[in-house]
PDB file of C-alpha atoms and ligand atoms in Angstrom:
ATOM      1  CA  MET A 119       8.644 -17.365  12.170  1.00 36.00           C
ATOM      2  CA  ARG A 120       6.460 -14.732   9.649  1.00 43.00           C
ATOM      3  CA  HIS A 121       6.356 -11.281  11.144  1.00 44.00           C
ATOM      4  CA  TRP A 122       2.578 -11.377  11.043  1.00 43.00           C
ATOM      5  CA  GLU A 123       1.934 -15.311  12.709  1.00 46.00           C
ATOM      6  CA  LYS A 124       3.698 -13.775  15.480  1.00 41.00           C
ATOM      7  CA  ASP A 125       1.990 -10.316  15.677  1.00 52.00           C
ATOM      8  CA  THR A 126      -0.105 -10.936  18.735  1.00 38.00           C
ATOM      9  CA  SER A 127      -1.359  -7.440  18.511  1.00 47.00           C
ATOM     10  CA  VAL A 128      -3.261  -7.893  15.257  1.00 50.00           C
ATOM     11  CA  LYS A 129      -6.869  -7.630  16.301  1.00 65.00           C
ATOM     12  CA  VAL A 130     -10.201  -8.667  14.164  1.00 75.00           C
ATOM     13  CA  SER A 131     -12.322  -5.581  12.485  1.00 81.00           C
ATOM     14  CA  PRO A 132     -14.907  -5.265  14.940  1.00 84.00           C
ATOM     15  CA  TYR A 133     -17.074  -4.043  11.944  1.00 91.00           C
ATOM     16  CA  LEU A 134     -16.835  -7.601  10.410  1.00 90.00           C
ATOM     17  CA  GLN A 135     -20.028  -8.659  11.439  1.00 91.00           C
ATOM     18  CA  LYS A 136     -21.963  -5.671  10.599  1.00 94.00           C
ATOM     19  CA  PHE A 137     -20.497  -5.097   6.778  1.00 97.00           C
ATOM     20  CA  PRO A 138     -19.278  -8.924   6.274  1.00 95.00           C
ATOM     21  CA  GLN A 139     -18.148  -8.315   2.843  1.00 97.00           C
ATOM     22  CA  LEU A 140     -14.892  -7.030   5.179  1.00 97.00           C
ATOM     23  CA  ASN A 141     -13.919 -10.286   5.322  1.00 95.00           C
ATOM     24  CA  ALA A 142     -12.927 -10.373   1.439  1.00 97.00           C
ATOM     25  CA  PHE A 143     -10.770  -7.590   2.717  1.00 97.00           C
ATOM     26  CA  HIS A 144      -8.954  -9.072   5.635  1.00 95.00           C
ATOM     27  CA  GLY A 145      -6.110 -11.182   6.617  1.00 93.00           C
ATOM     28  CA  LYS A 146      -6.027 -14.415   9.087  1.00 90.00           C
ATOM     29  CA  PRO A 147      -3.377 -16.573   9.835  1.00 92.00           C
ATOM     30  CA  GLY A 148      -2.395 -18.379   6.770  1.00 95.00           C
ATOM     31  CA  PHE A 149      -4.639 -15.918   4.444  1.00 95.00           C
ATOM     32  CA  ILE A 150      -3.793 -13.016   2.831  1.00 97.00           C
ATOM     33  CA  SER A 151      -6.616 -11.158   0.643  1.00 97.00           C
ATOM     34  CA  LEU A 152      -5.785 -10.902  -3.302  1.00 98.00           C
ATOM     35  CA  VAL A 153      -7.292  -8.239  -5.096  1.00 98.00           C
ATOM     36  CA  GLY A 154      -7.093  -7.848  -8.453  1.00 98.00           C
ATOM     37  CA  HIS A 155      -5.941  -4.469  -9.794  1.00 98.00           C
ATOM     38  CA  ARG A 156      -8.477  -2.801 -12.338  1.00 98.00           C
ATOM     39  CA  GLY A 157      -9.174  -6.440 -12.990  1.00 98.00           C
ATOM     40  CA  ALA A 158      -5.785  -7.985 -13.604  1.00 97.00           C
ATOM     41  CA  ARG A 159      -3.738  -5.271 -15.627  1.00 98.00           C
ATOM     42  CA  GLY A 160      -0.577  -6.698 -16.014  1.00 98.00           C
ATOM     43  CA  LEU A 161      -2.779  -9.856 -17.893  1.00 98.00           C
ATOM     44  CA  MET A 162      -5.933  -8.670 -19.258  1.00 98.00           C
ATOM     45  CA  PRO A 163      -7.136  -5.019 -20.370  1.00 98.00           C
ATOM     46  CA  GLU A 164      -7.720  -2.818 -17.734  1.00 98.00           C
ATOM     47  CA  ASN A 165     -11.039  -2.269 -16.385  1.00 98.00           C
ATOM     48  CA  THR A 166     -13.301  -4.171 -18.531  1.00 98.00           C
ATOM     49  CA  ILE A 167     -15.901  -7.175 -18.248  1.00 98.00           C
ATOM     50  CA  GLU A 168     -13.136  -9.433 -20.084  1.00 98.00           C
ATOM     51  CA  GLY A 169     -10.369  -8.699 -17.108  1.00 98.00           C
ATOM     52  CA  PHE A 170     -13.491  -9.267 -14.568  1.00 98.00           C
ATOM     53  CA  GLU A 171     -14.027 -12.466 -15.997  1.00 98.00           C
ATOM     54  CA  TYR A 172     -10.222 -13.314 -16.047  1.00 97.00           C
ATOM     55  CA  ILE A 173     -10.371 -13.031 -12.385  1.00 97.00           C
ATOM     56  CA  LEU A 174     -13.555 -14.580 -11.864  1.00 96.00           C
ATOM     57  CA  ASP A 175     -12.183 -17.710 -13.593  1.00 97.00           C
ATOM     58  CA  ASN A 176      -9.297 -17.679 -11.661  1.00 96.00           C
ATOM     59  CA  ASP A 177      -9.659 -18.303  -8.390  1.00 94.00           C
ATOM     60  CA  ILE A 178      -9.935 -14.391  -6.865  1.00 97.00           C
ATOM     61  CA  ILE A 179     -12.866 -13.115  -5.004  1.00 96.00           C
ATOM     62  CA  ALA A 180     -11.860  -9.431  -4.983  1.00 98.00           C
ATOM     63  CA  ILE A 181     -11.153  -6.777  -7.553  1.00 98.00           C
ATOM     64  CA  GLU A 182     -10.854  -3.278  -7.496  1.00 98.00           C
ATOM     65  CA  PHE A 183     -11.909  -0.698 -10.548  1.00 98.00           C
ATOM     66  CA  ASP A 184     -12.820   2.818 -10.976  1.00 98.00           C
ATOM     67  CA  VAL A 185     -15.563   4.679 -11.592  1.00 98.00           C
ATOM     68  CA  LEU A 186     -16.377   8.084 -12.989  1.00 97.00           C
ATOM     69  CA  LEU A 187     -19.411  10.026 -14.397  1.00 97.00           C
ATOM     70  CA  THR A 188     -20.795  10.386 -18.254  1.00 97.00           C
ATOM     71  CA  LYS A 189     -21.885  13.320 -19.042  1.00 96.00           C
ATOM     72  CA  ASP A 190     -25.627  12.051 -19.423  1.00 97.00           C
ATOM     73  CA  GLU A 191     -24.608  10.974 -15.176  1.00 97.00           C
ATOM     74  CA  VAL A 192     -24.056   7.064 -16.249  1.00 98.00           C
ATOM     75  CA  PRO A 193     -21.332   5.857 -13.937  1.00 98.00           C
ATOM     76  CA  VAL A 194     -18.520   3.939 -15.864  1.00 98.00           C
ATOM     77  CA  ILE A 195     -15.643   1.755 -15.182  1.00 98.00           C
ATOM     78  CA  THR A 196     -12.814   3.642 -16.016  1.00 98.00           C
ATOM     79  CA  HIS A 197      -9.615   5.470 -14.373  1.00 97.00           C
ATOM     80  CA  ASP A 198      -8.535   8.350 -15.976  1.00 95.00           C
ATOM     81  CA  PHE A 199     -11.055  11.699 -16.391  1.00 95.00           C
ATOM     82  CA  TYR A 200     -10.408  11.672 -20.181  1.00 96.00           C
ATOM     83  CA  LEU A 201     -10.240   9.062 -22.547  1.00 98.00           C
ATOM     84  CA  SER A 202      -6.226   7.761 -22.473  1.00 97.00           C
ATOM     85  CA  LYS A 203      -4.384   7.720 -25.741  1.00 97.00           C
ATOM     86  CA  SER A 204      -2.451   4.992 -24.221  1.00 98.00           C
ATOM     87  CA  ILE A 205      -5.599   2.661 -24.392  1.00 98.00           C
ATOM     88  CA  THR A 206      -7.722   3.863 -26.328  1.00 98.00           C
ATOM     89  CA  ARG A 207      -8.572   3.236 -29.988  1.00 98.00           C
ATOM     90  CA  ASN A 208     -11.391   5.251 -32.137  1.00 98.00           C
ATOM     91  CA  ALA A 209     -13.991   3.847 -34.246  1.00 96.00           C
ATOM     92  CA  GLU A 210     -11.919   3.161 -37.371  1.00 96.00           C
ATOM     93  CA  GLY A 211      -9.629   1.161 -35.032  1.00 96.00           C
ATOM     94  CA  ASN A 212      -6.648   3.675 -34.834  1.00 98.00           C
ATOM     95  CA  TRP A 213      -5.100   5.058 -31.209  1.00 98.00           C
ATOM     96  CA  LEU A 214      -6.346   8.581 -30.246  1.00 98.00           C
ATOM     97  CA  LEU A 215      -3.568  11.307 -31.374  1.00 97.00           C
ATOM     98  CA  LYS A 216      -3.643  12.757 -28.063  1.00 97.00           C
ATOM     99  CA  ASN A 217      -5.379  12.288 -24.354  1.00 97.00           C
ATOM    100  CA  GLY A 218      -9.030  13.291 -24.522  1.00 97.00           C
ATOM    101  CA  PRO A 219     -11.925  14.300 -24.835  1.00 97.00           C
ATOM    102  CA  ARG A 220     -13.076  14.202 -20.301  1.00 96.00           C
ATOM    103  CA  ILE A 221     -15.119  11.346 -19.824  1.00 96.00           C
ATOM    104  CA  SER A 222     -17.920  13.758 -18.016  1.00 96.00           C
ATOM    105  CA  ASP A 223     -17.955  15.537 -21.598  1.00 96.00           C
ATOM    106  CA  LEU A 224     -19.541  12.389 -23.537  1.00 98.00           C
ATOM    107  CA  THR A 225     -22.744  10.471 -23.619  1.00 98.00           C
ATOM    108  CA  ILE A 226     -22.322   6.874 -22.469  1.00 98.00           C
ATOM    109  CA  ALA A 227     -23.570   6.451 -25.860  1.00 98.00           C
ATOM    110  CA  ASP A 228     -20.556   8.301 -27.249  1.00 97.00           C
ATOM    111  CA  LEU A 229     -17.872   6.647 -25.277  1.00 98.00           C
ATOM    112  CA  GLN A 230     -19.153   2.882 -26.412  1.00 96.00           C
ATOM    113  CA  THR A 231     -18.049   3.877 -29.890  1.00 98.00           C
ATOM    114  CA  PHE A 232     -13.973   3.810 -28.481  1.00 98.00           C
ATOM    115  CA  ASP A 233     -12.228   0.234 -27.945  1.00 98.00           C
ATOM    116  CA  VAL A 234     -10.388  -0.251 -24.813  1.00 98.00           C
ATOM    117  CA  GLY A 235      -9.398  -3.924 -25.435  1.00 98.00           C
ATOM    118  CA  GLY A 236      -5.740  -3.224 -24.789  1.00 96.00           C
ATOM    119  CA  VAL A 237      -2.904  -0.979 -24.579  1.00 98.00           C
ATOM    120  CA  ASP A 238      -0.642   0.592 -27.189  1.00 97.00           C
ATOM    121  CA  LYS A 239       2.823  -0.961 -26.258  1.00 95.00           C
ATOM    122  CA  ARG A 240       4.514   1.856 -28.334  1.00 95.00           C
ATOM    123  CA  SER A 241       3.563   4.305 -25.075  1.00 96.00           C
ATOM    124  CA  SER A 242       5.457   4.568 -22.004  1.00 95.00           C
ATOM    125  CA  TYR A 243       2.443   3.527 -20.327  1.00 96.00           C
ATOM    126  CA  GLY A 244       1.836   0.290 -22.360  1.00 96.00           C
ATOM    127  CA  SER A 245       5.173  -1.001 -21.955  1.00 96.00           C
ATOM    128  CA  LEU A 246       4.600  -1.278 -18.667  1.00 96.00           C
ATOM    129  CA  TYR A 247       2.249  -4.205 -19.340  1.00 97.00           C
ATOM    130  CA  PRO A 248       4.068  -6.620 -22.052  1.00 96.00           C
ATOM    131  CA  GLU A 249       1.904  -9.540 -20.862  1.00 96.00           C
ATOM    132  CA  GLN A 250      -1.310  -7.883 -21.407  1.00 98.00           C
ATOM    133  CA  ALA A 251      -3.719  -9.242 -24.123  1.00 98.00           C
ATOM    134  CA  PHE A 252      -4.489  -7.590 -26.639  1.00 98.00           C
ATOM    135  CA  LEU A 253      -8.395  -7.677 -27.600  1.00 98.00           C
ATOM    136  CA  SER A 254     -10.886  -5.949 -30.351  1.00 97.00           C
ATOM    137  CA  ASP A 255     -14.674  -4.902 -29.609  1.00 97.00           C
ATOM    138  CA  VAL A 256     -13.910  -4.179 -25.993  1.00 98.00           C
ATOM    139  CA  ARG A 257     -15.850  -1.151 -24.852  1.00 98.00           C
ATOM    140  CA  ILE A 258     -15.401   0.929 -21.373  1.00 98.00           C
ATOM    141  CA  PRO A 259     -18.240  -0.594 -18.971  1.00 98.00           C
ATOM    142  CA  LYS A 260     -20.960   0.427 -17.226  1.00 98.00           C
ATOM    143  CA  LEU A 261     -21.233   0.012 -13.605  1.00 98.00           C
ATOM    144  CA  SER A 262     -24.347  -1.681 -13.881  1.00 98.00           C
ATOM    145  CA  ASP A 263     -22.663  -4.226 -16.251  1.00 98.00           C
ATOM    146  CA  LEU A 264     -20.194  -5.061 -13.725  1.00 98.00           C
ATOM    147  CA  LEU A 265     -22.879  -5.519 -11.281  1.00 98.00           C
ATOM    148  CA  GLU A 266     -25.067  -7.783 -13.393  1.00 98.00           C
ATOM    149  CA  LEU A 267     -22.446 -10.065 -13.782  1.00 98.00           C
ATOM    150  CA  ALA A 268     -21.899 -10.139  -9.645  1.00 98.00           C
ATOM    151  CA  CYS A 269     -25.664 -11.187  -9.796  1.00 98.00           C
ATOM    152  CA  LEU A 270     -24.859 -14.155 -11.860  1.00 98.00           C
ATOM    153  CA  PRO A 271     -23.939 -17.685 -10.808  1.00 97.00           C
ATOM    154  CA  LYS A 272     -20.555 -17.156 -11.943  1.00 96.00           C
ATOM    155  CA  GLY A 273     -20.392 -14.060  -9.855  1.00 98.00           C
ATOM    156  CA  GLN A 274     -21.911 -14.680  -6.703  1.00 97.00           C
ATOM    157  CA  ASN A 275     -19.264 -14.381  -4.738  1.00 95.00           C
ATOM    158  CA  LEU A 276     -17.222 -11.195  -5.727  1.00 98.00           C
ATOM    159  CA  PHE A 277     -16.640  -8.468  -4.003  1.00 98.00           C
ATOM    160  CA  LEU A 278     -15.959  -5.032  -4.772  1.00 98.00           C
ATOM    161  CA  LEU A 279     -13.239  -2.336  -3.940  1.00 98.00           C
ATOM    162  CA  LEU A 280     -15.763   0.175  -5.849  1.00 98.00           C
ATOM    163  CA  GLU A 281     -12.804   3.415  -6.447  1.00 98.00           C
ATOM    164  CA  ILE A 282     -14.818   7.108  -6.626  1.00 97.00           C
ATOM    165  CA  LYS A 283     -12.836   9.209  -8.801  1.00 94.00           C
ATOM    166  CA  SER A 284     -13.508  12.559  -7.622  1.00 86.00           C
ATOM    167  CA  ASP A 285     -13.618  14.825 -10.718  1.00 83.00           C
ATOM    168  CA  LEU A 286     -13.847  18.241  -9.179  1.00 80.00           C
ATOM    169  CA  SER A 287     -15.976  19.132 -12.433  1.00 81.00           C
ATOM    170  CA  ILE A 288     -18.709  17.377 -10.634  1.00 85.00           C
ATOM    171  CA  ASP A 289     -21.015  17.342  -7.614  1.00 91.00           C
ATOM    172  CA  LYS A 290     -19.557  14.792  -5.731  1.00 93.00           C
ATOM    173  CA  ARG A 291     -23.162  14.170  -3.742  1.00 95.00           C
ATOM    174  CA  LYS A 292     -24.710  13.575  -7.162  1.00 96.00           C
ATOM    175  CA  VAL A 293     -21.573  10.839  -8.308  1.00 96.00           C
ATOM    176  CA  ILE A 294     -22.090   9.331  -5.146  1.00 98.00           C
ATOM    177  CA  GLU A 295     -26.114   8.965  -5.485  1.00 98.00           C
ATOM    178  CA  HIS A 296     -26.065   7.461  -8.628  1.00 98.00           C
ATOM    179  CA  ILE A 297     -23.309   4.342  -7.968  1.00 98.00           C
ATOM    180  CA  VAL A 298     -25.248   3.802  -4.734  1.00 98.00           C
ATOM    181  CA  PHE A 299     -28.407   3.917  -6.765  1.00 98.00           C
ATOM    182  CA  GLU A 300     -27.246   0.943  -9.179  1.00 98.00           C
ATOM    183  CA  ILE A 301     -25.931  -0.968  -5.684  1.00 98.00           C
ATOM    184  CA  GLN A 302     -29.450  -0.509  -3.919  1.00 98.00           C
ATOM    185  CA  LYS A 303     -31.021  -1.462  -6.892  1.00 98.00           C
ATOM    186  CA  ARG A 304     -29.568  -4.908  -7.099  1.00 98.00           C
ATOM    187  CA  SER A 305     -29.620  -5.892  -3.327  1.00 98.00           C
ATOM    188  CA  LEU A 306     -25.633  -5.650  -3.240  1.00 98.00           C
ATOM    189  CA  SER A 307     -24.595  -3.548  -0.595  1.00 98.00           C
ATOM    190  CA  ASN A 308     -23.333  -6.278   1.685  1.00 98.00           C
ATOM    191  CA  ARG A 309     -20.908  -7.109  -1.455  1.00 98.00           C
ATOM    192  CA  VAL A 310     -19.573  -3.546  -2.035  1.00 98.00           C
ATOM    193  CA  VAL A 311     -16.871  -1.193  -0.269  1.00 98.00           C
ATOM    194  CA  LEU A 312     -16.649   1.949  -0.899  1.00 98.00           C
ATOM    195  CA  HIS A 313     -13.021   3.302  -1.570  1.00 98.00           C
ATOM    196  CA  SER A 314     -11.803   7.136  -2.673  1.00 97.00           C
ATOM    197  CA  PHE A 315      -8.487   9.034  -2.385  1.00 95.00           C
ATOM    198  CA  ASP A 316     -11.054  11.915  -1.714  1.00 95.00           C
ATOM    199  CA  TRP A 317     -11.514  11.357   1.998  1.00 96.00           C
ATOM    200  CA  ASP A 318     -14.447  14.140   2.037  1.00 95.00           C
ATOM    201  CA  LEU A 319     -16.231  12.025  -0.490  1.00 96.00           C
ATOM    202  CA  LEU A 320     -16.167   8.958   1.583  1.00 97.00           C
ATOM    203  CA  ASP A 321     -17.336  11.399   4.681  1.00 97.00           C
ATOM    204  CA  GLU A 322     -20.468  12.071   1.880  1.00 97.00           C
ATOM    205  CA  CYS A 323     -20.850   8.676   1.479  1.00 98.00           C
ATOM    206  CA  ARG A 324     -21.144   7.767   5.470  1.00 97.00           C
ATOM    207  CA  LEU A 325     -24.215   9.878   5.250  1.00 97.00           C
ATOM    208  CA  ILE A 326     -25.763   8.668   1.725  1.00 98.00           C
ATOM    209  CA  ALA A 327     -25.086   4.812   2.087  1.00 98.00           C
ATOM    210  CA  PRO A 328     -24.247   3.795   6.166  1.00 98.00           C
ATOM    211  CA  GLU A 329     -24.829   0.463   5.029  1.00 97.00           C
ATOM    212  CA  MET A 330     -21.137   0.302   3.360  1.00 98.00           C
ATOM    213  CA  PRO A 331     -17.816   0.386   4.656  1.00 98.00           C
ATOM    214  CA  ARG A 332     -15.867   2.594   3.363  1.00 98.00           C
ATOM    215  CA  SER A 333     -11.966   2.305   2.163  1.00 98.00           C
ATOM    216  CA  TYR A 334      -9.691   4.915   2.809  1.00 98.00           C
ATOM    217  CA  LEU A 335      -6.798   5.300   0.315  1.00 97.00           C
ATOM    218  CA  SER A 336      -3.349   7.104   1.008  1.00 96.00           C
ATOM    219  CA  GLN A 337      -0.308   7.550  -0.559  1.00 94.00           C
ATOM    220  CA  MET A 338       2.262  10.487   0.771  1.00 92.00           C
ATOM    221  CA  PRO A 339       4.216  13.281  -1.811  1.00 87.00           C
ATOM    222  CA  GLU A 340       7.562  11.671  -1.011  1.00 85.00           C
ATOM    223  CA  SER A 341       6.433   8.047  -2.626  1.00 84.00           C
ATOM    224  CA  SER A 342       4.719   9.701  -5.428  1.00 76.00           C
ATOM    225  CA  GLU A 343       7.471   9.218  -8.119  1.00 70.00           C
ATOM    226  CA  ASP A 344       4.818   6.357  -9.521  1.00 62.00           C
ATOM    227  CA  LEU A 345       3.436   8.886 -12.369  1.00 52.00           C
ATOM    228  CA  PHE A 346       0.712   6.272 -13.460  1.00 59.00           C
ATOM    229  CA  ASP A 347      -0.709   5.652 -10.199  1.00 56.00           C
ATOM    230  CA  LYS A 348      -0.361   8.858  -8.518  1.00 55.00           C
ATOM    231  CA  PRO A 349      -3.732  10.104  -7.367  1.00 54.00           C
ATOM    232  CA  THR A 350      -3.379  13.483  -9.944  1.00 56.00           C
ATOM    233  CA  GLU A 351      -6.143  15.856  -9.903  1.00 62.00           C
ATOM    234  CA  GLU A 352      -7.898  14.311  -6.971  1.00 67.00           C
ATOM    235  CA  SER A 353      -8.785  16.122  -3.970  1.00 76.00           C
ATOM    236  CA  SER A 354      -6.739  14.127  -0.656  1.00 84.00           C
ATOM    237  CA  PRO A 355      -5.829  15.046   2.472  1.00 88.00           C
ATOM    238  CA  ASP A 356      -2.523  17.116   2.823  1.00 89.00           C
ATOM    239  CA  PHE A 357      -0.760  14.153   4.672  1.00 88.00           C
ATOM    240  CA  THR A 358       2.015  16.156   6.387  1.00 86.00           C
ATOM    241  CA  SER A 359      -0.106  18.149   7.985  1.00 88.00           C
ATOM    242  CA  LEU A 360      -1.903  15.769   9.997  1.00 90.00           C
ATOM    243  CA  ASN A 361      -1.956  16.244  13.961  1.00 92.00           C
ATOM    244  CA  CYS A 362      -2.135  11.918  14.103  1.00 95.00           C
ATOM    245  CA  SER A 363      -0.797   9.095  12.589  1.00 96.00           C
ATOM    246  CA  ILE A 364      -3.188   7.806   9.258  1.00 97.00           C
ATOM    247  CA  PRO A 365      -4.610   4.814  10.610  1.00 97.00           C
ATOM    248  CA  GLU A 366      -5.512   7.332  13.604  1.00 97.00           C
ATOM    249  CA  ALA A 367      -7.152   9.620  11.261  1.00 97.00           C
ATOM    250  CA  ILE A 368      -9.249   6.764   8.985  1.00 97.00           C
ATOM    251  CA  GLN A 369     -10.520   5.836  12.918  1.00 96.00           C
ATOM    252  CA  ALA A 370     -11.439   9.155  13.645  1.00 96.00           C
ATOM    253  CA  ALA A 371     -13.266   9.720  10.037  1.00 96.00           C
ATOM    254  CA  GLY A 372     -14.934   6.348  11.013  1.00 96.00           C
ATOM    255  CA  GLY A 373     -13.278   4.419   8.311  1.00 97.00           C
ATOM    256  CA  HIS A 374     -12.985   0.666   7.866  1.00 98.00           C
ATOM    257  CA  LEU A 375     -10.195  -0.043   5.780  1.00 98.00           C
ATOM    258  CA  TRP A 376      -6.957   1.211   5.159  1.00 98.00           C
ATOM    259  CA  CYS A 377      -5.205   1.267   1.705  1.00 98.00           C
ATOM    260  CA  PRO A 378      -2.020   2.399   1.585  1.00 98.00           C
ATOM    261  CA  TYR A 379       1.146   2.875  -1.338  1.00 96.00           C
ATOM    262  CA  PHE A 380       3.143   0.048  -0.893  1.00 97.00           C
ATOM    263  CA  LYS A 381       6.301   1.912  -0.426  1.00 96.00           C
ATOM    264  CA  ASP A 382       4.594   3.755   2.534  1.00 96.00           C
ATOM    265  CA  VAL A 383       3.955   0.616   4.609  1.00 98.00           C
ATOM    266  CA  THR A 384       5.881  -0.095   7.704  1.00 97.00           C
ATOM    267  CA  VAL A 385       5.513  -3.243   9.863  1.00 97.00           C
ATOM    268  CA  ASP A 386       5.124  -0.827  12.430  1.00 97.00           C
ATOM    269  CA  LEU A 387       2.293   1.105  10.795  1.00 97.00           C
ATOM    270  CA  VAL A 388       0.795  -2.105   9.749  1.00 97.00           C
ATOM    271  CA  ALA A 389       0.369  -2.996  13.644  1.00 96.00           C
ATOM    272  CA  GLU A 390      -1.228   0.384  14.518  1.00 97.00           C
ATOM    273  CA  ALA A 391      -3.860   0.087  12.012  1.00 97.00           C
ATOM    274  CA  HIS A 392      -3.998  -3.446  13.777  1.00 95.00           C
ATOM    275  CA  ASN A 393      -4.428  -2.671  16.871  1.00 95.00           C
ATOM    276  CA  LEU A 394      -6.709   0.006  15.925  1.00 95.00           C
ATOM    277  CA  GLY A 395      -8.984  -3.115  14.418  1.00 93.00           C
ATOM    278  CA  LEU A 396      -8.212  -1.507  10.941  1.00 96.00           C
ATOM    279  CA  PRO A 397      -7.526  -4.080   8.274  1.00 97.00           C
ATOM    280  CA  VAL A 398      -5.095  -3.040   5.457  1.00 98.00           C
ATOM    281  CA  CYS A 399      -4.888  -3.780   1.707  1.00 98.00           C
ATOM    282  CA  THR A 400      -1.714  -1.791  -0.461  1.00 98.00           C
ATOM    283  CA  TRP A 401      -1.410  -1.177  -3.795  1.00 98.00           C
ATOM    284  CA  THR A 402      -0.115  -1.512  -6.436  1.00 97.00           C
ATOM    285  CA  VAL A 403       2.009  -4.201  -5.676  1.00 98.00           C
ATOM    286  CA  ASN A 404       3.519  -6.005  -8.998  1.00 98.00           C
ATOM    287  CA  GLU A 405       7.116  -6.942  -8.282  1.00 98.00           C
ATOM    288  CA  VAL A 406       8.289 -10.059  -6.805  1.00 98.00           C
ATOM    289  CA  GLU A 407      10.393  -8.894  -3.724  1.00 98.00           C
ATOM    290  CA  ASP A 408       7.762  -6.115  -3.165  1.00 98.00           C
ATOM    291  CA  ILE A 409       5.006  -8.819  -2.951  1.00 98.00           C
ATOM    292  CA  GLU A 410       7.699 -10.626  -0.619  1.00 98.00           C
ATOM    293  CA  ASN A 411       8.142  -7.590   1.083  1.00 98.00           C
ATOM    294  CA  MET A 412       4.572  -6.780   1.498  1.00 98.00           C
ATOM    295  CA  ILE A 413       3.675 -10.092   3.178  1.00 97.00           C
ATOM    296  CA  ASP A 414       6.385  -9.936   5.638  1.00 97.00           C
ATOM    297  CA  THR A 415       4.739  -6.465   6.842  1.00 97.00           C
ATOM    298  CA  GLY A 416       1.328  -8.160   7.598  1.00 96.00           C
ATOM    299  CA  VAL A 417      -0.758  -6.264   5.682  1.00 97.00           C
ATOM    300  CA  ASP A 418      -4.003  -8.118   5.380  1.00 97.00           C
ATOM    301  CA  GLY A 419      -4.377  -7.752   1.425  1.00 98.00           C
ATOM    302  CA  ILE A 420      -2.265  -6.596  -1.653  1.00 98.00           C
ATOM    303  CA  ILE A 421      -3.943  -4.792  -4.622  1.00 98.00           C
ATOM    304  CA  THR A 422      -2.028  -6.206  -7.288  1.00 98.00           C
ATOM    305  CA  ASP A 423      -1.839  -6.451 -11.574  1.00 98.00           C
ATOM    306  CA  TYR A 424      -0.425  -9.679 -11.494  1.00 98.00           C
ATOM    307  CA  THR A 425      -2.780 -12.407  -9.073  1.00 98.00           C
ATOM    308  CA  ASP A 426      -0.979 -15.132 -10.889  1.00 97.00           C
ATOM    309  CA  ARG A 427       2.346 -13.813  -9.681  1.00 98.00           C
ATOM    310  CA  ALA A 428       1.126 -13.126  -6.026  1.00 98.00           C
ATOM    311  CA  LYS A 429      -0.635 -16.420  -6.208  1.00 98.00           C
ATOM    312  CA  ARG A 430       2.616 -18.512  -6.884  1.00 98.00           C
ATOM    313  CA  ILE A 431       4.638 -16.308  -4.095  1.00 98.00           C
ATOM    314  CA  LEU A 432       1.898 -17.136  -1.712  1.00 98.00           C
ATOM    315  CA  LYS A 433       1.714 -21.038  -2.420  1.00 97.00           C
ATOM    316  CA  SER A 434       5.572 -21.015  -2.512  1.00 97.00           C
ATOM    317  CA  ARG A 435       5.366 -19.702   1.021  1.00 97.00           C
ATOM    318  CA  GLY A 436       2.984 -21.881   2.374  1.00 97.00           C
ATOM    319  CA  LEU A 437       0.300 -19.391   2.535  1.00 97.00           C
ATOM    320  CA  ASN A 438      -3.892 -19.495   1.030  1.00 96.00           C
ATOM    321  CA  TRP A 439      -5.270 -16.357  -0.657  1.00 96.00           C
ATOM    322  CA  ARG A 440      -9.417 -15.610  -0.621  1.00 81.00           C
TER     323      ARG A 440
HETATM  324 MG1   MG B 285      -8.380   2.500  -8.420  1.00 54.23          MG
END
């Protein structure tokens, strides 16, 4: 019998009625939530409309993606604080020679002259994604482009785990207000979970957009050898100095979802989170053995670059996804 099937301590989140979008990130017997990381980074260019459409075409209802603000205060979907030479070509089609400039130093018009339709597979970052499609004329999307997709019939079942990147050079409140404005304008608050490593920023979200639930990211320093997913530059709590467990700290902060790095996840921590009414979605789980292990810990959801691989594993174990 699988751990989570016999774990009677699992409780349903007390917030499901208030925030129905949490259903998309909540496990139930026989079901695990699969969340496409940056769309489906293992298969399609990350954080692109093309990648999000792949998700929609492949029976996944939840995506995680990253939002930053441009110089002219347009929320855009991209991960790094600067243009990354590993994934960015200039208007002439050549790879950038170095990282930069910063997203916050470029206008949306500047930004959209660059092509992010693939990774440079000669780079150390690109070598991690040998199966990723290589496309051309792909632009960094505006948040509004994805929200418009979510408003179309084909996107009507899509749920968004929207990571607000905490750019310390920009006022947090301004970033949140621009993002929330775009969501509220399209009446999509009930399809979005706000997600961040910056717990102070999430506290601002509680005040600015109380109608949207909040997801707390964590990564312990001892498991931060994963260079490309590390929350560098970002402000995040010092988890080594907490006087309680991380699930308890999230509950105290009024959080609704916990997203720990997968190497930090244990059966006991998942059970503790569930006892506090907190669903657990873990990131970024790509290898077969790691996906298997995370299923065994009883997590509610798995955030992965390889949604196809995760689906096959769930099926082979008699499980389903949503
Ligand atoms: Mg992210």
